[in-house]
PDB file of C-alpha atoms in Angstrom:
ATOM      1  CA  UNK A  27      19.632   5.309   3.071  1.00 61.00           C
ATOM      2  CA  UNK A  28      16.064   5.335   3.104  1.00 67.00           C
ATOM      3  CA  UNK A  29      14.721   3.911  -0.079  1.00 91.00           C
ATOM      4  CA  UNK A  30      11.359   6.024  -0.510  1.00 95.00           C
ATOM      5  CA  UNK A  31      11.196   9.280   1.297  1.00 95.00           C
ATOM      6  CA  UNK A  32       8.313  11.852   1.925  1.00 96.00           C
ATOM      7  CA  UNK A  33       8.098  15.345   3.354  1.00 96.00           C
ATOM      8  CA  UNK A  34       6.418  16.894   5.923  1.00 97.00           C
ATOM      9  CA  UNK A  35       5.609  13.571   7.642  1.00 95.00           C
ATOM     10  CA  UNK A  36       3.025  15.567   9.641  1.00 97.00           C
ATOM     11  CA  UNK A  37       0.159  18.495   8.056  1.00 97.00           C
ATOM     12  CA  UNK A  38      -2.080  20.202  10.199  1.00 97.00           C
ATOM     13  CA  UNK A  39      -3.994  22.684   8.163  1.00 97.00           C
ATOM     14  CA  UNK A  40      -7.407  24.942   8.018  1.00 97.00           C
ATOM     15  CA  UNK A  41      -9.967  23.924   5.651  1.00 97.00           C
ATOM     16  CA  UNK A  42      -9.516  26.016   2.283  1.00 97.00           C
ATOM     17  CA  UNK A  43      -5.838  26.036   2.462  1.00 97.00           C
ATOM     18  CA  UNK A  44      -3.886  24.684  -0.157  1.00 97.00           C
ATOM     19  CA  UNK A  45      -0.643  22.113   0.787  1.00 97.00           C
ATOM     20  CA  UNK A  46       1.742  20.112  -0.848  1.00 97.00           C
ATOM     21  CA  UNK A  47       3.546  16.713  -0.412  1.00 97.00           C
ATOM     22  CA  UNK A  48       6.619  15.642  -1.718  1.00 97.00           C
ATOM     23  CA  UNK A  49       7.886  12.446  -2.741  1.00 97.00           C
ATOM     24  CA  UNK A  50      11.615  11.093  -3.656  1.00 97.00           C
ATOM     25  CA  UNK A  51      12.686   7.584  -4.242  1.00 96.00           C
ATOM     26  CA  UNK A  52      16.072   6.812  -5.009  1.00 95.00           C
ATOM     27  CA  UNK A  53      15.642   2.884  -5.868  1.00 92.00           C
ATOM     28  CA  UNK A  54      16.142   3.881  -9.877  1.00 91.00           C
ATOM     29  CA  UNK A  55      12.664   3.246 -10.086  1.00 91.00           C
ATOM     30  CA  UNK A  56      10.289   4.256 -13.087  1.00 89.00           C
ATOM     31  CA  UNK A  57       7.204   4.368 -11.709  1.00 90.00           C
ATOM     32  CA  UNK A  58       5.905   6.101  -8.909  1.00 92.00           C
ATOM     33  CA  UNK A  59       2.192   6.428  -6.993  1.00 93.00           C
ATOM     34  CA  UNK A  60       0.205   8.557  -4.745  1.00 94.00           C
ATOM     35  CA  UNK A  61      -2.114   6.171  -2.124  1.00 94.00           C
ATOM     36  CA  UNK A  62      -4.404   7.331   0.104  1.00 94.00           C
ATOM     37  CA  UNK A  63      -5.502   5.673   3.276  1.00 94.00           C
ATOM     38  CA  UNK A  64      -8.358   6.186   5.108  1.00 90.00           C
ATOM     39  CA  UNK A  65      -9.182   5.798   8.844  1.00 88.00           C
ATOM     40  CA  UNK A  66      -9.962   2.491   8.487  1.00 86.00           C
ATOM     41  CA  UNK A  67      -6.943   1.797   7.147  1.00 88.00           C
ATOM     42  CA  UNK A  68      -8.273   0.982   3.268  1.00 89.00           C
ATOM     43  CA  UNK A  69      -5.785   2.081   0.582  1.00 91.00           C
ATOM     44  CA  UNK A  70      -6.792   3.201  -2.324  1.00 90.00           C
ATOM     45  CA  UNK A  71      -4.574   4.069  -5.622  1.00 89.00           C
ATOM     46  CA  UNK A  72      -4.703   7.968  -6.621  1.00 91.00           C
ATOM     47  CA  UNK A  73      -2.457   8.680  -9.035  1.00 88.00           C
ATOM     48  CA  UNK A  74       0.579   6.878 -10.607  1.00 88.00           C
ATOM     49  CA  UNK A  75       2.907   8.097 -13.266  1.00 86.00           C
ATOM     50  CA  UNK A  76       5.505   6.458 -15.189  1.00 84.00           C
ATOM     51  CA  UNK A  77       9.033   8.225 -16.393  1.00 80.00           C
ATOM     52  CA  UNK A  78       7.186  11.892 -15.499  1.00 78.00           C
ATOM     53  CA  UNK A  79       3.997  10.385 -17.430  1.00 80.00           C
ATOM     54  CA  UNK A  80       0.736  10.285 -16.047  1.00 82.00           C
ATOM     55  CA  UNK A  81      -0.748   6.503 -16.010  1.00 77.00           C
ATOM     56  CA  UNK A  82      -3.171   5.842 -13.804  1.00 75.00           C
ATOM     57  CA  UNK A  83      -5.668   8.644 -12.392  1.00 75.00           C
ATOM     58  CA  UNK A  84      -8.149   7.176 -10.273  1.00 76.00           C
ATOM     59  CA  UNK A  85     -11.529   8.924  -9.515  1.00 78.00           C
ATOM     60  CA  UNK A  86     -10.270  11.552  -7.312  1.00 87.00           C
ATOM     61  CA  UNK A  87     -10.969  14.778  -7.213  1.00 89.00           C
ATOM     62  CA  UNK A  88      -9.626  17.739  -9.200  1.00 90.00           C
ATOM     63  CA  UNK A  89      -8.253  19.437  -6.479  1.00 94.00           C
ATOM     64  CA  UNK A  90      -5.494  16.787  -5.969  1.00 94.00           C
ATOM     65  CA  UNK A  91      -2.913  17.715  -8.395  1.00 92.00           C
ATOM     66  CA  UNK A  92       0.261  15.290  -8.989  1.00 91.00           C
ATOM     67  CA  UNK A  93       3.559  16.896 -10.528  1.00 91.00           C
ATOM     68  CA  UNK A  94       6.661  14.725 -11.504  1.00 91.00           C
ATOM     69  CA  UNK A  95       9.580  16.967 -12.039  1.00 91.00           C
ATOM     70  CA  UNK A  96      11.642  13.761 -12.761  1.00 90.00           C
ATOM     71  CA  UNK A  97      11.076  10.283 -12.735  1.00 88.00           C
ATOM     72  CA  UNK A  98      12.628  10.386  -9.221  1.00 93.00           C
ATOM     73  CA  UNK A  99      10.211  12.844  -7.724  1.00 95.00           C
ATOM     74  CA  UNK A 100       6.383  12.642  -7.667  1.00 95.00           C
ATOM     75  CA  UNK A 101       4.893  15.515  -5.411  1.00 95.00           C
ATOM     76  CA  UNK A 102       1.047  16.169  -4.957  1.00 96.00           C
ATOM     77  CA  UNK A 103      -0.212  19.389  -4.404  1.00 96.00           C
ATOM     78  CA  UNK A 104      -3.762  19.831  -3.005  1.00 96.00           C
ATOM     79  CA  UNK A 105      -5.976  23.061  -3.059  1.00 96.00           C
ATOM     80  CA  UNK A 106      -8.946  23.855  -1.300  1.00 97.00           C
ATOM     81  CA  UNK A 107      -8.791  21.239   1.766  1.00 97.00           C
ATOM     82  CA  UNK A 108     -11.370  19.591   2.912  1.00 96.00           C
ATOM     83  CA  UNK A 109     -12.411  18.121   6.071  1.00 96.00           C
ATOM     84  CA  UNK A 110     -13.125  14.620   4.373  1.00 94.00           C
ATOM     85  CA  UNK A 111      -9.018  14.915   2.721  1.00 96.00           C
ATOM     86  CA  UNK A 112      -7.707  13.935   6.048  1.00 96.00           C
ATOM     87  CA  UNK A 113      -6.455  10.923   6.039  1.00 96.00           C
ATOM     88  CA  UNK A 114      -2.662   9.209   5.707  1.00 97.00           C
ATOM     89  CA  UNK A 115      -0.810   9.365   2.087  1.00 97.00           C
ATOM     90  CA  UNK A 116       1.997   7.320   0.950  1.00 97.00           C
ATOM     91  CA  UNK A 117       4.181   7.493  -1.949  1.00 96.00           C
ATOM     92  CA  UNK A 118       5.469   4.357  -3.278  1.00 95.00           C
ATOM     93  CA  UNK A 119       7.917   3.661  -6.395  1.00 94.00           C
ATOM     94  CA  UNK A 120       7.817   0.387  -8.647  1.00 90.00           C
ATOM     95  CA  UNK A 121       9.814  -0.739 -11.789  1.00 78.00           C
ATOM     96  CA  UNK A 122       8.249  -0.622 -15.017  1.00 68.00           C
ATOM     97  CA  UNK A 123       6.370  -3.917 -15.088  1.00 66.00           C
ATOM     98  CA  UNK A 124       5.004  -2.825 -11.644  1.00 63.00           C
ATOM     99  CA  UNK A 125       5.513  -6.486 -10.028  1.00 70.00           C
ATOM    100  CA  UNK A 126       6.026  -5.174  -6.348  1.00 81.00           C
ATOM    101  CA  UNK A 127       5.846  -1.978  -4.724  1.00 88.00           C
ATOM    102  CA  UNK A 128       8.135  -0.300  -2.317  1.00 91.00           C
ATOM    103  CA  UNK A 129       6.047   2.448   0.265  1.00 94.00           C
ATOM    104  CA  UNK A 130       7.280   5.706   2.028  1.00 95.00           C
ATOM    105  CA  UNK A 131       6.713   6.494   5.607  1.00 94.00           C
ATOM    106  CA  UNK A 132       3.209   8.102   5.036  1.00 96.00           C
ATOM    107  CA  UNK A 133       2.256  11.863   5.215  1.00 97.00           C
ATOM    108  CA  UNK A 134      -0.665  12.842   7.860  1.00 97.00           C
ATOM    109  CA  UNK A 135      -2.519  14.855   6.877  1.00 97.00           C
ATOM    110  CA  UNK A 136      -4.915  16.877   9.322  1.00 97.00           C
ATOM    111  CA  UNK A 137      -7.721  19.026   7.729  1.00 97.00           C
ATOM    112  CA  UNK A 138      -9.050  21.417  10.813  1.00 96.00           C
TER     113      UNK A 138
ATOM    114  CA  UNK B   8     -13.238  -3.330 -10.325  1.00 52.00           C
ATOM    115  CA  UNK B   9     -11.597  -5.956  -8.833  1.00 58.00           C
ATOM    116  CA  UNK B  10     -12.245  -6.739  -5.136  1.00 71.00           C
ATOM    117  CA  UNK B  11     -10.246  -8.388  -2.774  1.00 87.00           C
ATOM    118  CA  UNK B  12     -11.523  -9.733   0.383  1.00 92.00           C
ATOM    119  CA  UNK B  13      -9.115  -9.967   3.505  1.00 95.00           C
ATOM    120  CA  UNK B  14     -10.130 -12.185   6.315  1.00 95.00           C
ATOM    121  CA  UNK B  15      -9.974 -12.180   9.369  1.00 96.00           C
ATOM    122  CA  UNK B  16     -10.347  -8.311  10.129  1.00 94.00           C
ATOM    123  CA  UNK B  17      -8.337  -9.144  13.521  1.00 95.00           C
ATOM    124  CA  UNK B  18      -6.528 -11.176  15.243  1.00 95.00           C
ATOM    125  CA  UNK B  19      -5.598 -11.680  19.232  1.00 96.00           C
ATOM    126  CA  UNK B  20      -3.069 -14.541  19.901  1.00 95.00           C
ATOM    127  CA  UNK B  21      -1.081 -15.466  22.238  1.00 96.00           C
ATOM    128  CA  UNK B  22       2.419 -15.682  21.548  1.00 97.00           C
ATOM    129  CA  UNK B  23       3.934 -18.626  20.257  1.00 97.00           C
ATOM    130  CA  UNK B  24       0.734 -19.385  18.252  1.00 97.00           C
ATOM    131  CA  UNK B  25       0.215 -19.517  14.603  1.00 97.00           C
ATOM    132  CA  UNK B  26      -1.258 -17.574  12.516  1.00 96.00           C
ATOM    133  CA  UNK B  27      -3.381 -17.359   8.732  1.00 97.00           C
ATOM    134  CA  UNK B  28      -5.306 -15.598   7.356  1.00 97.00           C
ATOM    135  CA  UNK B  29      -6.183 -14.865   3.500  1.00 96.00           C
ATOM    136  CA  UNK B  30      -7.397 -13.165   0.652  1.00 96.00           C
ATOM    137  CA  UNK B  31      -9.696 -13.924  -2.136  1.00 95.00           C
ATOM    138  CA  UNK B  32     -10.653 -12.121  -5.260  1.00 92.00           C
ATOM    139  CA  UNK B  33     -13.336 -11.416  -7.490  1.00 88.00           C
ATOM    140  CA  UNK B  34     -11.160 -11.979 -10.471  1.00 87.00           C
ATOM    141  CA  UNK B  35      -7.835 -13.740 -11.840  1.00 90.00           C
ATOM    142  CA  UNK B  36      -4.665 -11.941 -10.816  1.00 91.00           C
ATOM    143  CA  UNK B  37      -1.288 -12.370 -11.736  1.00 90.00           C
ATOM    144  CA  UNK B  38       1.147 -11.419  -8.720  1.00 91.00           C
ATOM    145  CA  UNK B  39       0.294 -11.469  -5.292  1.00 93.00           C
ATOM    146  CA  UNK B  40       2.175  -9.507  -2.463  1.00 94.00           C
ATOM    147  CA  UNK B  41       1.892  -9.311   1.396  1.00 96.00           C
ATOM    148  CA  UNK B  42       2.931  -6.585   2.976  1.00 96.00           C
ATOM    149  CA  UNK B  43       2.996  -5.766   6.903  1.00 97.00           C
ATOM    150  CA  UNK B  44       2.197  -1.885   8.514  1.00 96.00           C
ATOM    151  CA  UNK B  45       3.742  -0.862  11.450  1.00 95.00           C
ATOM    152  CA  UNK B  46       2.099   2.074  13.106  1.00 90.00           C
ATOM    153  CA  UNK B  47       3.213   5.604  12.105  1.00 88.00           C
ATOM    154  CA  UNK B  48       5.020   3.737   8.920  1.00 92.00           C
ATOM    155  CA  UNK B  49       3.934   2.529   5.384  1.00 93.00           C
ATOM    156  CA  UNK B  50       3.827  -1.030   4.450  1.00 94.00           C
ATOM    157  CA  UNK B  51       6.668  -3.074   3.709  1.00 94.00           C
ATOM    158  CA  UNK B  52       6.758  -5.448   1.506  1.00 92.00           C
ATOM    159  CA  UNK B  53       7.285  -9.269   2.823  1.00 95.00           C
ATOM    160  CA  UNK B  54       6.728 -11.819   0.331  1.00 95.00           C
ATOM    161  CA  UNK B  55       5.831 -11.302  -3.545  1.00 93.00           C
ATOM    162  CA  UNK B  56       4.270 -14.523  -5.607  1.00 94.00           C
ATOM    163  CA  UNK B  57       4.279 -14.509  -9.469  1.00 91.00           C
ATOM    164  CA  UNK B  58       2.741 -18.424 -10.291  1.00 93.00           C
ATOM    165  CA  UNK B  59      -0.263 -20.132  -9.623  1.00 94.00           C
ATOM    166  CA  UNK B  60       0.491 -22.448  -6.687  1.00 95.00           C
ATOM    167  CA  UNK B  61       3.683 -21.014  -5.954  1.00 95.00           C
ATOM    168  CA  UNK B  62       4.601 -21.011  -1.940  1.00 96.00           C
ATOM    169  CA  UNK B  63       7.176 -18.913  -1.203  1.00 96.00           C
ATOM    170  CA  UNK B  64       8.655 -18.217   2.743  1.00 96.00           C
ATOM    171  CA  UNK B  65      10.340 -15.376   4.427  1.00 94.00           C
ATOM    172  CA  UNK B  66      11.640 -16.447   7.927  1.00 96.00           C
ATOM    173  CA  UNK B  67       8.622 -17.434  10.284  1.00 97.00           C
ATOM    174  CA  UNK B  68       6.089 -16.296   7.076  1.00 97.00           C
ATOM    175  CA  UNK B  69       5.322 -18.714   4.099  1.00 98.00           C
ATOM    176  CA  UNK B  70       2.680 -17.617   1.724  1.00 97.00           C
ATOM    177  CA  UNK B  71       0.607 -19.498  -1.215  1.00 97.00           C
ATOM    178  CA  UNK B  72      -0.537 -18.029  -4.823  1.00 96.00           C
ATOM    179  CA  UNK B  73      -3.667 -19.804  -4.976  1.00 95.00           C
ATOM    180  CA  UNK B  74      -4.136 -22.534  -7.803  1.00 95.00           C
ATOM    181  CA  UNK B  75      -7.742 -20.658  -8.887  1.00 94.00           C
ATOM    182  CA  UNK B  76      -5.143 -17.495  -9.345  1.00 93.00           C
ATOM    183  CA  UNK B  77      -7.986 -16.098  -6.927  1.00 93.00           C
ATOM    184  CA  UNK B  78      -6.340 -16.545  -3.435  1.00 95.00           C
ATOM    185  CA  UNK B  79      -3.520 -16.399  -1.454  1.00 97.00           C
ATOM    186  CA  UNK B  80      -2.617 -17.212   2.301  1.00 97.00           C
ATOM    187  CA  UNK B  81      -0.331 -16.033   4.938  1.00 98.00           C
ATOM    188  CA  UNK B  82       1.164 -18.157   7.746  1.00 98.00           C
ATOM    189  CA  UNK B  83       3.272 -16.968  10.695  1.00 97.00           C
ATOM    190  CA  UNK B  84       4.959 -19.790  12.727  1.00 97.00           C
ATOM    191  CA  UNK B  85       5.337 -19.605  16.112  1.00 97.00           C
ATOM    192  CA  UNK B  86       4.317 -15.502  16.670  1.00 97.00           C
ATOM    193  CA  UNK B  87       6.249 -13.145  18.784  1.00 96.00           C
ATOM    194  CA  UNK B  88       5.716  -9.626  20.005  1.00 95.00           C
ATOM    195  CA  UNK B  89       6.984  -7.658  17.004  1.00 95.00           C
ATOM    196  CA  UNK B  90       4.351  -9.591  14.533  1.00 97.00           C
ATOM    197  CA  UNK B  91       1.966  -7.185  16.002  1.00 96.00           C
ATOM    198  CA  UNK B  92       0.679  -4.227  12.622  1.00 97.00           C
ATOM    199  CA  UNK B  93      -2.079  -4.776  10.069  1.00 97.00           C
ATOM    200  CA  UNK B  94      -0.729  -6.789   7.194  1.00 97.00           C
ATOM    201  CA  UNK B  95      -2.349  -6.406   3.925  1.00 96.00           C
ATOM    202  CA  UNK B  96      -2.597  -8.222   0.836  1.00 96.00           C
ATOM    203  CA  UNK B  97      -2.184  -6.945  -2.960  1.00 93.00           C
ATOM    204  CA  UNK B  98      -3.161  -8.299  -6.063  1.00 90.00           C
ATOM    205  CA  UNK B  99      -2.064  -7.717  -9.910  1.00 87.00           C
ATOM    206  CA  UNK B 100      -5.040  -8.918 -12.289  1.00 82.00           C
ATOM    207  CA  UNK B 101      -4.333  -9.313 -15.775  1.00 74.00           C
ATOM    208  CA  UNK B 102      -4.444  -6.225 -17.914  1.00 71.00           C
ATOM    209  CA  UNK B 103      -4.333  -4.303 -15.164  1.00 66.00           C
ATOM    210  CA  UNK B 104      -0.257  -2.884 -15.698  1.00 63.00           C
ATOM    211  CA  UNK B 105       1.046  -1.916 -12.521  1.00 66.00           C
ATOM    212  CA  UNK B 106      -2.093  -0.925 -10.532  1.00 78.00           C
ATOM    213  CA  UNK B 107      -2.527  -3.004  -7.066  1.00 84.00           C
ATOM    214  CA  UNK B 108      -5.764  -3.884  -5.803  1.00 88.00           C
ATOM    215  CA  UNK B 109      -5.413  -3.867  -1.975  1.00 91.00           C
ATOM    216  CA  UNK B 110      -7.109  -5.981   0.855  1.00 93.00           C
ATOM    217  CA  UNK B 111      -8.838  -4.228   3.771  1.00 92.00           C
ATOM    218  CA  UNK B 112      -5.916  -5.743   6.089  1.00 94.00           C
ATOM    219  CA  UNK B 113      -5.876  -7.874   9.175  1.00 96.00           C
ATOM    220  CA  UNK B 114      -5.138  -6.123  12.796  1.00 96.00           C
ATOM    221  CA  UNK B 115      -2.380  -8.507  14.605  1.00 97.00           C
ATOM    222  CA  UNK B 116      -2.528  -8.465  18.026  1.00 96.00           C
ATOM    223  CA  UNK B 117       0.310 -10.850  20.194  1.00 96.00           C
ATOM    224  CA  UNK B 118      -0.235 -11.071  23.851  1.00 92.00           C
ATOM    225  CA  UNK B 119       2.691 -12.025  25.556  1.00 87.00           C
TER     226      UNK B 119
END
């Protein structure tokens, strides 16, 4: 079973579209995050929320959008793509106290 | 914010060798994980550390929480093919809840 799961595991889009990514862990984790890594392979916290709660928003633009239906689910939707959004995004769950981390496969994302 | 620096940026070994490689921090953290990327995957968690000197191994891979609480190491014994990915390290800092602070990564490469 996998642990931390994402969908589509490959987006190839047209600048100005607007996309979503979905994320579902089933580890009976709390917390979940948003990450975004760039082609040099940096990650960099976006978002993170906690029991549908919204924790940690890093400097990103408003355009990213993260919805948590449950505490199971963390999707982020994205309008108005832009060439500089390409890049690789995982989702990743934690427990509460956030010791360790557990990542999805990744979601590439192509901005044409 | 905190800062971690990751060093070396890459690595070509032969296999068989051994392998280190660290990270140091700007400021004092609390929990230090290691995680290796495969390509087309997210990273997976290898070894967590929670004290301050604390040296904790997972097979071929022993890492060290620093006694400063501002570094940590990596070892691989004896390296084989499928060591090959980036590996990255994470840090916790105090106060900071359940955000990680990420290292730029180091690029494995094993020749046979």
């Amino acid at each position: 079973d996998t642990a931390v799961s994402q969908t589509p595991k490959y987006l190839v889009t047209q600048m100005g579209n607007d996309k979503s990514i979905k994320c579902e862990q089933n580890l009976g984790h709390d917390t979940m995050y948003w990450y975004k890594q760039d082609s040099k392979k940096f990650l960099k916290i976006m978002f993170s929320y906690n029991n549908k709660e919204l924790i940690i928003n890093e400097t990103v633009p408003n355009r990213f959008s993260p919805k948590s239906p449950d505490k199971a689910h963390l999707n982020l939707h994205i309008n108005s793509l832009e060439l500089g959004d390409s890049a690789v995004y995982f989702c990743a769950s934690s427990t509460p106290a956030g010791e360790t981390q557990y990542f999805g496969p990744g979601t590439r994302l192509l901005v044409l | 914010g905190q800062q971690l620096n990751q060093s070396p940026q890459s690595m070509f070994i032969q296999e068989g060798e051994d392998v280190s490689m660290n990270c140091t921090s700007s400021s004092i953290f609390n929990t230090w994980l290691w995680y290796k990327q495969e390509p087309g995957e997210g990273p997976v968690l290898l070894i967590a550390l929670y004290k301050a000197g604390e040296l904790t191994s997972n097979g071929r891979l022993t890492a060290q929480f620093g006694i400063t609480r501002k570094d940590s190491f990596l070892n691989i014994s004896a390296s084989i093919p499928s060591d090959v990915g980036i590996y990255f390290c994470a840090g916790r800092a105090s106060g900071s809840a359940r955000q990680l602070t990420f290292g730029s990564g180091t690029q494995l490469t094993v020749l046979p």
